[in-house]
mmCIF file of C-alpha atoms in Angstrom:
data_model
loop_
_atom_site.group_PDB
_atom_site.id
_atom_site.type_symbol
_atom_site.label_atom_id
_atom_site.label_comp_id
_atom_site.label_asym_id
_atom_site.label_seq_id
_atom_site.Cartn_x
_atom_site.Cartn_y
_atom_site.Cartn_z
ATOM 1 C CA MET A 1 0.000 0.000 0.000
ATOM 2 C CA LYS A 2 1.074 3.563 -0.743
ATOM 3 C CA ARG A 3 0.013 6.655 1.168
ATOM 4 C CA LEU A 4 -0.334 10.156 -0.295
ATOM 5 C CA ILE A 5 -0.537 13.202 1.966
ATOM 6 C CA VAL A 6 -1.876 16.255 0.121
ATOM 7 C CA VAL A 7 -1.259 19.589 1.882
ATOM 8 C CA ARG A 8 -2.548 22.975 0.826
ATOM 9 C CA HIS A 9 -0.143 25.716 1.939
ATOM 10 C CA ALA A 10 -1.066 27.578 5.124
ATOM 11 C CA LYS A 11 -2.520 31.100 5.351
ATOM 12 C CA ALA A 12 -0.354 33.666 3.539
ATOM 13 C CA THR A 13 -0.349 37.438 3.582
ATOM 14 C CA HIS A 14 -2.292 39.478 1.048
ATOM 15 C CA LYS A 15 -0.467 42.714 1.908
ATOM 16 C CA ALA A 16 0.719 44.895 -0.949
ATOM 17 C CA GLY A 17 4.360 44.722 -1.921
ATOM 18 C CA TYR A 18 4.612 40.970 -2.541
ATOM 19 C CA GLU A 19 4.445 39.197 -5.860
ATOM 20 C CA ASP A 20 2.111 36.234 -5.478
ATOM 21 C CA PHE A 21 4.958 33.697 -5.703
ATOM 22 C CA ASN A 22 6.787 35.405 -2.812
ATOM 23 C CA ARG A 23 3.919 35.883 -0.357
ATOM 24 C CA PRO A 24 5.001 34.709 3.136
ATOM 25 C CA LEU A 25 2.888 32.949 5.748
ATOM 26 C CA THR A 26 1.035 34.958 8.344
ATOM 27 C CA GLY A 27 1.438 34.228 12.047
ATOM 28 C CA ARG A 28 -1.755 32.191 11.883
ATOM 29 C CA GLY A 29 -0.366 30.280 8.910
ATOM 30 C CA ARG A 30 2.807 29.368 10.805
ATOM 31 C CA ARG A 31 0.780 28.253 13.848
ATOM 32 C CA ASP A 32 -1.632 26.197 11.712
ATOM 33 C CA ALA A 33 1.217 24.451 9.886
ATOM 34 C CA ALA A 34 2.983 23.610 13.156
ATOM 35 C CA GLN A 35 -0.289 22.214 14.519
ATOM 36 C CA GLY A 36 -0.725 20.172 11.326
ATOM 37 C CA GLY A 37 2.768 18.753 11.802
ATOM 38 C CA ARG A 38 1.927 17.727 15.361
ATOM 39 C CA TRP A 39 -1.262 16.037 14.126
ATOM 40 C CA LEU A 40 0.633 14.129 11.426
ATOM 41 C CA ARG A 41 3.277 13.002 13.927
ATOM 42 C CA GLY A 42 0.553 11.897 16.346
ATOM 43 C CA GLN A 43 -0.982 9.801 13.562
ATOM 44 C CA GLY A 44 2.406 8.279 12.713
ATOM 45 C CA LEU A 45 2.261 9.875 9.244
ATOM 46 C CA VAL A 46 5.852 10.790 8.425
ATOM 47 C CA PRO A 47 6.584 11.004 4.687
ATOM 48 C CA ASP A 48 9.532 9.319 3.012
ATOM 49 C CA LEU A 49 9.554 12.023 0.331
ATOM 50 C CA VAL A 50 8.052 15.510 0.028
ATOM 51 C CA LEU A 51 7.292 17.257 -3.260
ATOM 52 C CA CYS A 52 6.946 20.932 -2.363
ATOM 53 C CA SER A 53 6.073 23.932 -4.482
ATOM 54 C CA SER A 54 8.943 26.388 -4.468
ATOM 55 C CA ALA A 55 6.591 29.313 -3.789
ATOM 56 C CA ARG A 56 7.591 30.992 -0.528
ATOM 57 C CA ARG A 57 4.351 30.167 1.344
ATOM 58 C CA ALA A 58 4.556 26.471 0.399
ATOM 59 C CA GLU A 59 8.215 26.232 1.446
ATOM 60 C CA GLN A 60 7.394 27.947 4.755
ATOM 61 C CA THR A 61 4.450 25.590 5.275
ATOM 62 C CA TRP A 62 6.786 22.610 4.838
ATOM 63 C CA THR A 63 9.352 24.171 7.188
ATOM 64 C CA GLU A 64 6.727 24.573 9.931
ATOM 65 C CA LEU A 65 5.304 21.076 9.353
ATOM 66 C CA ALA A 66 8.771 19.548 9.408
ATOM 67 C CA ALA A 67 9.789 21.322 12.622
ATOM 68 C CA THR A 68 7.235 19.291 14.576
ATOM 69 C CA LEU A 69 6.847 16.295 12.275
ATOM 70 C CA ALA A 70 10.393 15.221 11.490
ATOM 71 C CA ASP A 71 11.504 14.663 15.114
ATOM 72 C CA GLY A 72 14.907 13.372 14.065
ATOM 73 C CA HIS A 73 13.743 11.633 10.877
ATOM 74 C CA GLU A 74 15.583 12.427 7.661
ATOM 75 C CA ILE A 75 12.911 13.423 5.162
ATOM 76 C CA GLU A 76 13.919 13.963 1.543
ATOM 77 C CA VAL A 77 12.400 17.106 -0.014
ATOM 78 C CA TRP A 78 12.229 17.973 -3.700
ATOM 79 C CA TYR A 79 11.280 21.593 -4.385
ATOM 80 C CA GLU A 80 9.290 21.722 -7.600
ATOM 81 C CA PRO A 81 8.765 25.168 -9.186
ATOM 82 C CA GLN A 82 6.058 23.794 -11.481
ATOM 83 C CA LEU A 83 3.805 22.909 -8.533
ATOM 84 C CA TYR A 84 3.153 26.649 -8.105
ATOM 85 C CA ASP A 85 0.647 26.779 -10.952
ATOM 86 C CA ALA A 86 0.332 23.074 -11.666
ATOM 87 C CA THR A 87 -2.779 21.462 -13.023
ATOM 88 C CA GLU A 88 -4.359 18.410 -11.456
ATOM 89 C CA ASP A 89 -3.036 16.269 -14.342
ATOM 90 C CA PHE A 90 0.535 17.555 -13.943
ATOM 91 C CA THR A 91 0.444 16.925 -10.195
ATOM 92 C CA LEU A 92 -0.918 13.401 -10.683
ATOM 93 C CA ASP A 93 1.851 12.768 -13.240
ATOM 94 C CA LEU A 94 4.450 13.859 -10.646
ATOM 95 C CA VAL A 95 2.891 11.583 -8.036
ATOM 96 C CA GLY A 96 2.726 8.762 -10.586
ATOM 97 C CA ALA A 97 6.481 9.088 -11.185
ATOM 98 C CA THR A 98 7.262 8.527 -7.489
ATOM 99 C CA PRO A 99 9.911 5.835 -7.004
ATOM 100 C CA ASP A 100 8.305 2.557 -5.931
ATOM 101 C CA GLY A 101 10.465 2.412 -2.788
ATOM 102 C CA VAL A 102 8.592 5.440 -1.414
ATOM 103 C CA THR A 103 5.743 4.307 0.818
ATOM 104 C CA THR A 104 4.479 7.714 1.999
ATOM 105 C CA LEU A 105 4.604 10.773 -0.236
ATOM 106 C CA MET A 106 3.603 14.312 0.728
ATOM 107 C CA VAL A 107 2.740 17.009 -1.809
ATOM 108 C CA VAL A 108 2.689 20.602 -0.512
ATOM 109 C CA GLY A 109 0.926 22.794 -3.045
ATOM 110 C CA HIS A 110 -1.815 25.250 -3.841
ATOM 111 C CA ASN A 111 -5.524 25.364 -4.519
ATOM 112 C CA PRO A 112 -7.481 24.637 -6.558
ATOM 113 C CA THR A 113 -5.085 21.833 -7.526
ATOM 114 C CA SER A 114 -4.568 20.355 -4.032
ATOM 115 C CA GLN A 115 -8.318 20.060 -3.527
ATOM 116 C CA GLU A 116 -8.825 18.649 -7.029
ATOM 117 C CA VAL A 117 -6.161 15.960 -6.548
ATOM 118 C CA ALA A 118 -7.648 14.867 -3.205
ATOM 119 C CA SER A 119 -11.201 14.973 -4.591
ATOM 120 C CA VAL A 120 -10.424 13.011 -7.752
ATOM 121 C CA LEU A 121 -8.415 10.284 -6.039
ATOM 122 C CA THR A 122 -10.998 9.758 -3.289
ATOM 123 C CA GLY A 123 -14.119 10.379 -5.351
ATOM 124 C CA GLN A 124 -15.230 13.091 -2.886
ATOM 125 C CA GLY A 125 -16.260 15.934 -5.165
ATOM 126 C CA ASP A 126 -17.471 18.179 -2.345
ATOM 127 C CA LEU A 127 -14.252 18.032 -0.321
ATOM 128 C CA ALA A 128 -13.629 21.284 1.583
ATOM 129 C CA PHE A 129 -9.940 22.221 1.470
ATOM 130 C CA PRO A 130 -9.145 25.472 3.303
ATOM 131 C CA THR A 131 -5.613 26.776 3.826
ATOM 132 C CA CYS A 132 -3.396 24.223 5.592
ATOM 133 C CA ALA A 133 -5.831 21.362 4.915
ATOM 134 C CA ILE A 134 -4.223 17.918 4.961
ATOM 135 C CA ALA A 135 -5.760 14.934 3.159
ATOM 136 C CA VAL A 136 -4.368 11.453 3.729
ATOM 137 C CA ILE A 137 -5.148 9.026 0.909
ATOM 138 C CA ASP A 138 -4.354 5.313 0.720
ATOM 139 C CA LEU A 139 -3.467 4.025 -2.757
ATOM 140 C CA GLY A 140 -2.654 0.669 -4.285
ATOM 141 C CA SER A 141 0.295 2.038 -6.255
ATOM 142 C CA TRP A 142 1.762 5.258 -7.587
ATOM 143 C CA ALA A 143 1.212 4.114 -11.162
ATOM 144 C CA ARG A 144 -2.587 3.681 -11.141
ATOM 145 C CA LEU A 145 -3.862 7.155 -10.308
ATOM 146 C CA VAL A 146 -7.306 7.086 -11.867
ATOM 147 C CA PRO A 147 -10.423 8.761 -10.440
ATOM 148 C CA GLY A 148 -11.503 6.977 -7.271
ATOM 149 C CA ALA A 149 -8.249 4.978 -7.032
ATOM 150 C CA GLY A 150 -7.676 6.042 -3.434
ATOM 151 C CA ALA A 151 -9.411 5.706 -0.124
ATOM 152 C CA ALA A 152 -9.673 8.742 2.144
ATOM 153 C CA ARG A 153 -7.927 7.795 5.391
ATOM 154 C CA ALA A 154 -8.124 11.175 7.136
ATOM 155 C CA LEU A 155 -8.744 14.872 6.614
ATOM 156 C CA TRP A 156 -7.344 17.514 8.940
ATOM 157 C CA THR A 157 -8.013 21.233 8.868
ATOM 158 C CA PRO A 158 -7.099 23.954 11.357
ATOM 159 C CA ALA A 159 -10.818 24.322 12.143
ATOM 160 C CA SER A 160 -11.191 20.607 12.904
ATOM 161 C CA ALA A 161 -8.410 20.955 15.467
ATOM 162 C CA ALA A 162 -9.908 23.995 17.180
ATOM 163 C CA PRO A 163 -11.207 23.373 20.724
#
């Protein structure tokens, strides 16, 4: 079995002065990502490989996730500039090219693509995917990524973690 963790980047600033690609996380975004990392660690969901958009907010989301998630684990990260404005098909092609030795893959990207990938693979067309949402999907293999090929194992959002 293979496991795909789809992460939408955390809340980023909309203040003037930043090109979209370079928008940093807000304080809330950093806190949400750290909380998401703690949730993943608590579930025992540590990726073998991370494909991360090279947009600033996605890289910062991974940094915050990793700070609480890695806990001494060496996690390989590939920064992929094309994930910034990737289509669902491109993202699925990247996932489909994952080396077979990888059991758990994380993709840190952007909406609408992150939501579309999670929705297509699980068959859940109405999947809500706010900033810093994390979908965990079980798959038979990386090579057979057709609609409905995955089973939704878990969905975490900052709101679902709120007291």
